[in-house]
Amino acid sequence: MTYAIDGWFAHSPEDGARLLGTRCTACGTVCFPPRRGSCPNPRCPGTDMEVLPLPRRGRVWSYTNACYPPPAPYVAAEPYEPVTLAAVELDEVGLVVLGQVKGLTVDQLEVGMELELTSGPLADGPLVWMWGRAS
Amino acid sequence: MSAVAVLGTGMHPWGKWGRPFLEYGVAAAREALRDAGLEWTDVQYVVGADTIRNGYPGFVSGASYARELGWSGARVASCYAACASGAQALDIARARILAGLCEVALVIGADAAPKGFFKPVGGDRPDDPDWLRFRLLGATNPAYFALYARRRMALHGSTPADFAAVKVKNALAGSLNPMARYRKRVTAEEVLASPMVADPLRLMDICATSDGGAAVVLASQEFARRRSVPFVRLAAVSTVTPVFPNTVLELPDFATDSTAAVPAPERPFRAAIAHAAYEEAGVGPEDVSLAEVYDLSTALELDWMEDLGLCPPGEAEKLLRDGRTALGGSIPVNPSGGLASFGEAIPAQAIAQLVELTTQLRGGAGARQTADARVGLAANQGLFGHGSAIIATV
């Protein structure tokens, strides 16, 4: 399987799906998507960002869906099923990360509910990270 | 004192007219000049708020407008800051006036918008988050508005009926505004029966994209005083960035900033935008007579009210329900009808907000008039961290 974007997440049979962020080696600020170059902390002169796999589980900050097919460059499935989106809080790294939700509709989601990272294919094939039911 | 005078305002009605954006901008500019009692050749500085969906003339809109109005040798600038473009253009113009480099400036913004969802500008751009969010997630603008709306429901117990009440209020105001695109009153039942777009937001909760144009003539207060007619003052233009770490998921981002190393700032971004304007104008929320806020969705109007300090967090629905934000209420919000009645004409919108503030502060808003209006506040936010807020005073 090919990834829809390189270096933002990884999927392995033994480790499952993990988002790949970066951590500034000077101040510890974490970023997703992974960041190159200068640290986003305005008071940190750091430029060395190390890759950091992000926690696999988090709590729903908010969620929604796309009742109509999103425009290109999104490739919508035919027939179209509403895409569910969730923004998930990862407490340990102080981030909220947006992703599609796999296998759950908005009626099955709640703010505060625990979700776990997984991955799944876009309609045209490549893999993207997705939030799924916590195992 | 850092204020400049608003001498004239003009608008081209919002709609879906299908004509070139320059036509709307020039019509608004001519109206603003007429209103100011000035000729185009009196303008020493023209600033265009750019549009990115109308080809090259849109990227250099200042010169495009100047050419349409006839080359006059005026100084010229063009700027883009997404939804904050209009405020940015106002800020550039007032800075040149306050620096003493010119006395009279004309600021113009107009757009001709495509149908349907805004999509990224063309071409494969995998290094552009605005392209990637569509490609990887199918995350449209309404998706982000819906995330905020759902979050509000979870935190404050807001309901779809509250959101519908915002639309009903704004549609009523818009029905009285000849510049608005949507002039029909609506009922809560109609809003709640409109198709779901991005749960919990329905079609009538979400602002449309429109054609329209707005312009203002700004001048130094010395210039305005020489004319011996009362004038409205542009007392503050806030164009701040967020402060790291920004903990609200902003359009078009995939994630927030992290609080792992630095705690969240005292004020979230939207509140900080307003705070900077209050500081600059030397007024506070208690002084505000009316507010124009960027109601990209009905729910977002409620968030903005709290960010502007018009009420504590979680109490916007109460103000709405008590009719205090309606026409004739103690603090009308979006007396123009807001984006709900206009739809968004991106580079024109922040200028249109100033047009409404000026009209209200002059006492010329007719059936929409706020009694004894003395201080008007407009707030807005541009993609990728362009804050925008304006305070105008009598």
Coordinates of C-alpha atoms in Angstrom, one line a residue:
Chain A
M1 CA 0.0 0.0 0.0
T2 CA 1.2 3.5 -0.7
Y3 CA 0.8 6.4 1.8
A4 CA -1.2 9.4 0.6
I5 CA 1.5 11.5 2.2
D6 CA 5.1 10.5 3.1
G7 CA 6.4 10.9 6.6
W8 CA 3.2 11.9 8.4
F9 CA 2.2 8.5 9.7
A10 CA 3.4 4.9 9.6
H11 CA 1.6 1.6 9.8
S12 CA 3.2 -1.7 10.7
P13 CA 1.6 -5.0 11.7
E14 CA 3.4 -5.1 15.0
D15 CA 3.0 -1.4 16.0
G16 CA -0.3 -0.5 14.3
A17 CA -0.8 3.0 13.0
R18 CA 1.2 5.9 14.5
L19 CA 1.2 9.6 13.6
L20 CA 4.7 10.9 13.2
G21 CA 5.2 14.3 14.8
T22 CA 8.4 16.1 15.6
R23 CA 9.9 17.3 18.9
C24 CA 12.2 20.2 19.2
T25 CA 15.4 19.0 20.9
A26 CA 15.9 22.4 22.5
C27 CA 12.5 23.2 24.1
G28 CA 10.4 20.0 23.7
T29 CA 7.7 21.6 21.6
V30 CA 5.8 18.9 19.6
C31 CA 4.4 19.4 16.1
F32 CA 2.1 17.7 13.8
P33 CA 2.4 17.6 10.8
P34 CA 6.2 16.9 11.2
R35 CA 8.2 20.1 11.0
R36 CA 11.5 20.9 9.6
G37 CA 13.6 24.1 10.2
S38 CA 12.8 26.4 13.0
C39 CA 10.8 25.6 16.2
P40 CA 7.4 27.3 16.2
N41 CA 8.0 28.5 19.8
P42 CA 8.9 32.2 19.2
R43 CA 11.2 32.2 22.2
C44 CA 13.1 29.1 21.1
P45 CA 16.1 29.3 18.7
G46 CA 16.0 25.5 18.1
T47 CA 16.3 24.2 14.6
D48 CA 16.8 20.5 15.4
M49 CA 13.5 18.6 15.2
E50 CA 13.5 14.8 16.0
V51 CA 10.8 12.5 14.8
L52 CA 8.3 11.5 17.5
P53 CA 5.6 8.9 17.1
L54 CA 2.5 10.4 18.8
P55 CA 0.3 8.7 21.3
R56 CA -2.1 6.3 19.7
R57 CA -5.1 7.2 21.8
G58 CA -6.9 10.5 22.5
R59 CA -10.2 12.0 23.3
V60 CA -12.6 13.6 20.8
W61 CA -12.3 17.4 21.0
S62 CA -15.0 17.8 18.3
Y63 CA -16.4 16.0 15.3
T64 CA -18.5 16.5 12.2
N65 CA -19.1 15.0 8.7
A66 CA -19.3 16.0 5.1
C67 CA -22.8 15.3 3.9
Y68 CA -21.9 16.4 0.3
P69 CA -18.9 15.1 -1.6
P70 CA -15.9 17.4 -0.9
P71 CA -14.4 19.1 -4.0
A72 CA -11.2 18.1 -5.7
P73 CA -8.4 17.3 -5.0
Y74 CA -10.5 15.1 -2.7
V75 CA -11.5 11.9 -4.5
A76 CA -15.0 11.0 -3.3
A77 CA -16.2 7.4 -3.3
E78 CA -19.1 6.5 -5.6
P79 CA -21.7 6.1 -4.4
Y80 CA -20.8 8.7 -1.9
E81 CA -21.1 8.0 1.9
P82 CA -20.7 11.0 4.2
V83 CA -17.1 11.2 5.5
T84 CA -16.8 11.6 9.2
L85 CA -14.1 13.8 10.7
A86 CA -12.9 14.1 14.3
A87 CA -10.5 16.4 16.0
V88 CA -8.8 14.4 18.7
E89 CA -6.9 15.7 21.8
L90 CA -3.7 14.0 22.5
D91 CA -3.1 15.0 26.1
E92 CA 0.5 13.8 26.6
V93 CA 1.7 16.0 23.7
G94 CA -0.8 18.9 24.1
L95 CA -2.1 18.6 20.5
V96 CA -5.5 18.3 18.8
V97 CA -5.2 16.4 15.5
L98 CA -7.8 16.2 12.8
G99 CA -8.5 13.0 10.8
Q100 CA -11.2 11.1 9.0
V101 CA -13.0 8.6 11.2
K102 CA -13.2 4.9 10.2
G103 CA -16.3 2.8 11.0
L104 CA -18.2 5.4 13.1
T105 CA -20.8 8.0 12.1
V106 CA -21.5 11.2 13.8
D107 CA -24.4 9.6 15.7
Q108 CA -21.9 7.2 17.4
L109 CA -19.5 9.9 18.4
E110 CA -19.4 12.2 21.5
V111 CA -17.0 14.9 22.6
G112 CA -14.7 13.4 25.2
M113 CA -15.0 9.8 23.8
E114 CA -11.7 7.9 23.4
L115 CA -10.6 7.0 19.9
E116 CA -7.5 5.2 18.6
L117 CA -5.4 5.8 15.5
T118 CA -5.8 3.5 12.6
S119 CA -5.5 3.9 8.9
G120 CA -7.6 3.3 5.8
P121 CA -7.6 3.9 2.1
L122 CA -8.9 7.0 0.3
A123 CA -11.3 6.3 -2.5
D124 CA -8.5 6.2 -5.1
G125 CA -6.3 3.9 -3.1
P126 CA -3.5 5.5 -1.0
L127 CA -3.6 5.1 2.8
V128 CA -4.3 8.0 5.2
W129 CA -4.4 8.1 9.0
M130 CA -7.9 7.7 10.5
W131 CA -9.4 7.7 13.9
G132 CA -11.2 4.5 14.9
R133 CA -13.0 2.9 17.8
A134 CA -10.6 2.3 20.8
S135 CA -9.8 -1.4 21.1
Chain B
M1 CA -4.5 60.0 18.7
S2 CA -4.2 57.5 16.0
A3 CA -7.6 57.8 14.4
V4 CA -8.3 58.7 10.8
A5 CA -11.6 60.1 9.3
V6 CA -14.0 58.0 7.3
L7 CA -15.2 60.5 4.7
G8 CA -17.2 58.3 2.4
T9 CA -18.5 54.8 2.0
G10 CA -19.9 52.8 -0.9
M11 CA -21.1 49.3 -1.8
H12 CA -22.2 47.4 -4.8
P13 CA -25.1 45.1 -3.7
W14 CA -24.1 41.5 -2.8
G15 CA -25.4 38.8 -5.1
K16 CA -24.4 36.3 -7.7
W17 CA -24.2 38.7 -10.6
G18 CA -21.7 36.8 -12.7
R19 CA -19.8 39.9 -13.8
P20 CA -16.1 40.9 -13.4
F21 CA -15.1 41.8 -9.9
L22 CA -13.7 45.1 -11.1
E23 CA -17.2 46.3 -12.0
Y24 CA -18.3 45.8 -8.4
G25 CA -15.3 47.5 -6.9
V26 CA -15.4 50.5 -9.2
A27 CA -19.2 51.0 -8.5
A28 CA -18.5 50.9 -4.8
A29 CA -15.5 53.3 -5.2
R30 CA -17.5 55.8 -7.2
E31 CA -20.3 55.7 -4.6
A32 CA -17.7 56.2 -1.8
L33 CA -16.2 59.2 -3.6
R34 CA -19.7 60.7 -4.2
D35 CA -20.5 60.2 -0.5
A36 CA -17.2 61.9 0.4
G37 CA -17.8 64.8 -2.0
L38 CA -14.5 64.1 -3.6
E39 CA -13.2 63.4 -7.1
W40 CA -11.2 60.3 -8.0
T41 CA -8.3 62.7 -8.9
D42 CA -8.4 64.0 -5.3
V43 CA -7.3 60.5 -4.1
Q44 CA -3.6 60.4 -3.3
Y45 CA -3.4 56.7 -2.4
V46 CA -5.5 53.8 -3.6
V47 CA -5.3 50.4 -1.9
G48 CA -6.9 47.3 -3.3
A49 CA -7.8 44.2 -1.2
D50 CA -6.9 41.3 -3.6
T51 CA -9.0 38.4 -4.8
I52 CA -7.3 35.2 -5.7
R53 CA -10.0 33.6 -7.8
N54 CA -10.2 36.2 -10.6
G55 CA -6.9 35.9 -12.5
Y56 CA -4.0 38.3 -12.5
P57 CA -6.0 41.6 -12.2
G58 CA -7.1 40.2 -8.8
F59 CA -3.6 39.8 -7.5
V60 CA -2.8 43.4 -8.3
S61 CA -6.2 44.8 -7.5
G62 CA -5.0 48.3 -6.5
A63 CA -3.6 49.0 -9.9
S64 CA -6.5 47.2 -11.6
Y65 CA -9.0 49.6 -9.9
A66 CA -6.8 52.6 -10.6
R67 CA -6.7 51.7 -14.3
E68 CA -10.5 51.3 -14.4
L69 CA -10.9 54.7 -12.7
G70 CA -8.3 56.2 -15.0
W71 CA -4.6 56.4 -14.4
S72 CA -4.1 59.4 -12.1
G73 CA -0.6 59.0 -10.8
A74 CA -1.8 58.2 -7.3
R75 CA 0.3 56.0 -5.0
V76 CA -1.0 52.4 -5.1
A77 CA -0.9 49.2 -3.0
S78 CA -2.5 45.8 -3.3
C79 CA -2.7 43.3 -0.5
Y80 CA -4.0 39.9 0.3
A81 CA -4.8 38.5 3.8
A82 CA -7.7 36.1 3.0
C83 CA -10.9 37.1 4.8
A84 CA -8.8 39.8 6.6
S85 CA -7.7 41.4 3.3
G86 CA -10.1 44.4 3.7
A87 CA -8.9 45.2 7.2
Q88 CA -5.3 44.9 6.0
A89 CA -6.0 47.3 3.2
L90 CA -7.6 49.7 5.6
D91 CA -4.6 49.4 7.9
I92 CA -2.1 50.1 5.1
A93 CA -4.1 53.2 4.0
R94 CA -4.5 54.6 7.5
A95 CA -0.8 54.1 8.2
R96 CA 0.2 56.2 5.3
I97 CA -2.3 58.9 6.4
L98 CA -1.1 58.8 10.0
A99 CA 2.5 59.0 8.8
G100 CA 1.7 62.3 7.1
L101 CA 2.5 60.9 3.7
C102 CA -0.9 61.5 2.3
E103 CA -4.3 63.1 3.3
V104 CA -6.8 61.2 1.3
A105 CA -6.9 57.4 0.5
L106 CA -9.4 55.2 -1.2
V107 CA -9.7 51.5 -0.1
I108 CA -11.5 49.1 -2.4
G109 CA -12.4 45.4 -2.1
A110 CA -14.5 43.2 -4.4
D111 CA -15.0 39.6 -5.4
A112 CA -16.7 37.5 -7.9
A113 CA -17.1 34.1 -6.2
P114 CA -17.4 30.6 -7.7
K115 CA -20.5 28.4 -7.0
G116 CA -20.4 25.9 -4.2
F117 CA -17.7 25.1 -1.6
F118 CA -14.6 27.1 -1.8
K119 CA -11.9 24.8 -3.1
P120 CA -8.2 25.3 -3.2
V121 CA -6.8 27.3 -6.1
G122 CA -5.7 24.9 -9.0
G123 CA -2.7 22.7 -9.4
D124 CA -1.1 19.9 -7.3
R125 CA 0.5 21.5 -4.3
P126 CA 1.3 18.8 -1.8
D127 CA 3.3 21.3 0.3
D128 CA 0.3 23.6 0.8
P129 CA -1.9 22.7 3.8
D130 CA -4.9 24.3 2.1
W131 CA -4.6 21.8 -0.8
L132 CA -3.7 18.9 1.5
R133 CA -6.7 19.3 3.8
F134 CA -9.0 18.7 0.8
R135 CA -6.8 15.9 -0.6
L136 CA -6.2 13.9 2.6
L137 CA -9.4 14.6 4.6
G138 CA -12.0 16.2 2.4
A139 CA -12.1 18.9 5.1
T140 CA -14.1 21.8 3.6
N141 CA -14.5 25.2 5.3
P142 CA -17.9 24.2 6.7
A143 CA -16.3 21.2 8.3
Y144 CA -14.2 23.5 10.5
F145 CA -17.2 25.7 11.3
A146 CA -19.0 22.5 12.3
L147 CA -16.2 21.4 14.6
Y148 CA -16.5 24.7 16.5
A149 CA -20.3 24.4 16.6
R150 CA -20.2 20.9 18.0
R151 CA -17.6 21.9 20.5
R152 CA -19.8 24.8 21.6
M153 CA -22.8 22.4 22.1
A154 CA -20.6 20.1 24.2
L155 CA -19.1 22.9 26.3
H156 CA -22.1 25.2 26.7
G157 CA -25.2 23.1 25.9
S158 CA -26.0 25.1 22.8
T159 CA -28.7 23.6 20.6
P160 CA -29.5 23.6 16.9
A161 CA -32.5 25.8 17.8
D162 CA -30.1 28.4 19.2
F163 CA -28.1 28.4 16.0
A164 CA -31.4 28.7 14.0
A165 CA -32.3 31.7 16.2
V166 CA -29.1 33.5 15.0
K167 CA -30.2 33.0 11.4
V168 CA -33.7 34.2 12.1
K169 CA -32.3 37.4 13.7
N170 CA -29.8 38.1 11.0
A171 CA -32.2 37.4 8.1
L172 CA -34.6 39.9 9.6
A173 CA -31.9 42.6 9.7
G174 CA -30.8 41.6 6.2
S175 CA -34.4 42.0 4.9
L176 CA -34.1 45.6 5.7
N177 CA -30.7 46.1 4.1
P178 CA -30.8 47.0 0.3
M179 CA -27.2 45.9 -0.1
A180 CA -27.8 42.3 1.3
R181 CA -28.0 39.3 -1.1
Y182 CA -30.7 37.5 0.9
R183 CA -33.6 39.8 1.7
K184 CA -36.2 37.2 2.8
R185 CA -37.1 36.7 6.5
V186 CA -36.8 33.1 7.6
T187 CA -38.3 31.0 10.4
A188 CA -36.5 28.7 12.8
E189 CA -38.5 25.8 11.3
E190 CA -37.1 26.6 7.8
V191 CA -33.5 26.7 9.2
L192 CA -34.0 23.4 11.0
A193 CA -35.5 21.8 7.9
S194 CA -32.7 22.9 5.6
P195 CA -30.3 20.1 4.4
M196 CA -27.5 19.0 6.8
V197 CA -24.2 20.1 5.3
A198 CA -21.7 19.4 8.1
D199 CA -23.3 18.0 11.2
P200 CA -24.6 19.9 13.3
L201 CA -24.7 22.7 10.7
R202 CA -27.4 22.9 8.1
L203 CA -27.4 24.8 4.8
M204 CA -29.0 27.9 6.4
D205 CA -26.5 27.9 9.2
I206 CA -23.6 28.4 6.8
C207 CA -22.7 31.5 4.9
A208 CA -22.8 31.5 1.1
T209 CA -20.1 32.8 -1.2
S210 CA -21.1 36.0 -3.0
D211 CA -20.2 38.7 -5.5
G212 CA -20.0 42.2 -4.0
G213 CA -17.9 45.2 -3.6
A214 CA -17.2 47.8 -0.9
A215 CA -15.1 50.9 -0.7
V216 CA -14.3 53.7 1.8
V217 CA -12.6 57.0 1.5
L218 CA -10.2 57.7 4.5
A219 CA -8.6 61.0 5.3
S220 CA -6.6 62.7 8.0
Q221 CA -8.6 64.3 10.7
E222 CA -7.1 67.7 9.8
F223 CA -8.3 67.3 6.2
A224 CA -11.8 66.3 7.5
R225 CA -12.0 69.1 10.0
R226 CA -11.3 71.7 7.2
R227 CA -14.5 70.6 5.6
S228 CA -16.6 71.4 8.7
V229 CA -18.9 68.4 8.5
P230 CA -19.1 65.7 11.3
F231 CA -17.2 62.6 10.5
V232 CA -16.9 59.0 11.8
R233 CA -13.4 58.1 13.1
L234 CA -11.6 54.8 12.4
A235 CA -10.1 54.5 15.8
A236 CA -8.4 51.1 15.7
V237 CA -7.4 48.4 13.2
S238 CA -6.2 45.2 14.8
T239 CA -4.2 42.9 12.6
V240 CA -2.5 40.6 15.1
T241 CA -1.3 37.1 14.6
P242 CA -2.1 34.3 17.1
V243 CA 0.3 33.9 20.1
F244 CA 2.0 30.5 20.4
P245 CA 0.6 28.0 21.2
N246 CA -2.7 28.6 19.4
T247 CA -4.9 25.9 20.9
V248 CA -7.9 26.2 18.6
L249 CA -7.8 24.1 15.5
E250 CA -7.7 26.7 12.8
L251 CA -8.8 26.4 9.2
P252 CA -6.9 25.0 7.1
D253 CA -4.7 23.3 9.7
F254 CA -4.4 19.6 10.5
A255 CA -3.6 20.2 14.2
T256 CA -3.3 22.8 16.9
D257 CA 0.0 24.1 18.2
S258 CA 1.3 22.0 21.1
T259 CA 1.1 23.0 24.8
A260 CA 3.7 20.4 25.7
A261 CA 6.5 23.0 26.3
V262 CA 4.7 26.3 26.5
P263 CA 1.3 26.8 28.2
A264 CA -1.7 28.3 26.3
P265 CA -1.7 32.1 26.2
E266 CA -4.0 34.2 28.4
R267 CA -6.4 34.9 25.5
P268 CA -7.3 32.6 22.6
F269 CA -6.8 34.0 19.2
R270 CA -10.2 35.5 18.5
A271 CA -10.3 37.2 21.9
A272 CA -6.8 38.5 21.3
I273 CA -7.8 40.1 18.0
A274 CA -10.5 42.1 19.8
H275 CA -8.3 42.9 22.7
A276 CA -5.7 44.6 20.5
A277 CA -8.4 46.7 18.9
Y278 CA -9.8 47.7 22.3
E279 CA -6.4 48.7 23.6
E280 CA -5.7 50.7 20.5
A281 CA -9.0 52.6 20.6
G282 CA -8.9 53.1 24.4
V283 CA -12.4 51.6 24.8
G284 CA -13.7 48.3 26.3
P285 CA -16.6 45.9 25.6
E286 CA -18.9 48.0 27.9
D287 CA -18.5 50.9 25.5
V288 CA -19.6 49.1 22.3
S289 CA -22.9 50.2 20.9
L290 CA -23.1 47.5 18.1
A291 CA -20.9 44.8 16.6
E292 CA -20.4 43.3 13.2
V293 CA -18.9 39.8 13.6
Y294 CA -17.8 37.2 11.0
D295 CA -20.7 34.8 11.2
L296 CA -19.3 32.2 8.8
S297 CA -21.8 30.0 10.6
T298 CA -24.6 30.9 13.0
A299 CA -22.8 29.1 15.8
L300 CA -19.7 31.2 15.2
E301 CA -21.6 34.4 15.9
L302 CA -22.2 33.2 19.4
D303 CA -18.4 32.4 19.9
W304 CA -17.5 35.8 18.6
M305 CA -19.8 37.6 21.1
E306 CA -17.9 36.0 23.9
D307 CA -14.5 36.6 22.3
L308 CA -15.4 40.3 22.0
G309 CA -16.2 40.3 25.7
L310 CA -19.9 41.2 25.1
C311 CA -20.7 38.5 27.6
P312 CA -18.9 35.8 29.6
P313 CA -18.2 32.4 27.9
G314 CA -21.4 30.3 27.6
E315 CA -23.8 33.2 27.9
A316 CA -24.2 34.3 24.3
E317 CA -27.4 32.2 23.9
K318 CA -29.0 34.1 26.7
L319 CA -28.3 37.5 25.1
L320 CA -29.6 36.1 21.9
R321 CA -32.8 34.7 23.5
D322 CA -33.4 37.9 25.4
G323 CA -33.3 39.8 22.1
R324 CA -30.4 41.9 23.2
T325 CA -28.4 41.3 20.0
A326 CA -31.4 41.9 17.7
L327 CA -32.2 45.2 16.1
G328 CA -33.4 47.5 18.9
G329 CA -31.6 45.4 21.5
S330 CA -29.0 46.8 23.9
I331 CA -26.1 45.5 21.8
P332 CA -27.1 44.7 18.2
V333 CA -24.9 42.1 16.6
N334 CA -24.7 42.0 12.8
P335 CA -27.3 44.8 12.3
S336 CA -26.3 44.7 8.6
G337 CA -27.7 41.1 8.4
G338 CA -24.2 39.7 8.6
L339 CA -22.7 37.1 6.4
A340 CA -26.0 35.2 6.9
S341 CA -27.6 37.8 4.7
F342 CA -24.7 38.8 2.5
G343 CA -22.6 35.7 1.9
E344 CA -18.9 36.1 1.8
A345 CA -17.2 38.3 -0.8
I346 CA -13.8 37.8 0.7
P347 CA -11.8 40.9 0.1
A348 CA -14.8 43.2 0.3
Q349 CA -16.2 41.8 3.6
A350 CA -14.1 43.6 6.2
I351 CA -14.6 46.9 4.3
A352 CA -18.3 46.2 4.2
Q353 CA -18.2 45.8 8.0
L354 CA -16.7 49.3 8.3
V355 CA -19.4 50.7 5.9
E356 CA -22.0 49.3 8.3
L357 CA -20.3 50.8 11.3
T358 CA -20.0 54.1 9.6
T359 CA -23.7 54.1 8.5
Q360 CA -24.8 53.2 12.0
L361 CA -22.5 55.9 13.7
R362 CA -23.8 58.5 11.3
G363 CA -27.4 57.6 12.3
G364 CA -28.2 56.7 8.7
A365 CA -29.2 53.0 9.0
G366 CA -33.0 53.6 8.8
A367 CA -35.0 50.7 10.1
R368 CA -31.7 49.0 11.2
Q369 CA -30.5 52.0 13.2
T370 CA -29.0 51.4 16.6
A371 CA -30.1 54.0 19.0
D372 CA -27.4 56.5 20.2
A373 CA -24.6 54.5 18.4
R374 CA -21.3 55.9 19.5
V375 CA -18.8 53.0 19.2
G376 CA -18.9 50.2 16.6
L377 CA -16.7 47.1 16.6
A378 CA -16.2 44.7 13.7
A379 CA -14.2 41.5 13.9
N380 CA -13.1 39.0 11.4
Q381 CA -10.4 36.4 10.9
G382 CA -8.3 35.5 7.9
L383 CA -7.0 32.1 7.0
F384 CA -3.5 31.2 8.3
G385 CA -3.6 33.6 11.3
H386 CA -4.6 37.0 9.9
G387 CA -6.5 38.6 12.7
S388 CA -8.8 41.5 11.8
A389 CA -10.8 43.9 14.0
I390 CA -11.9 47.5 13.6
I391 CA -13.3 50.0 16.0
A392 CA -15.0 53.1 14.7
T393 CA -16.3 55.9 16.9
V394 CA -18.4 59.1 16.4

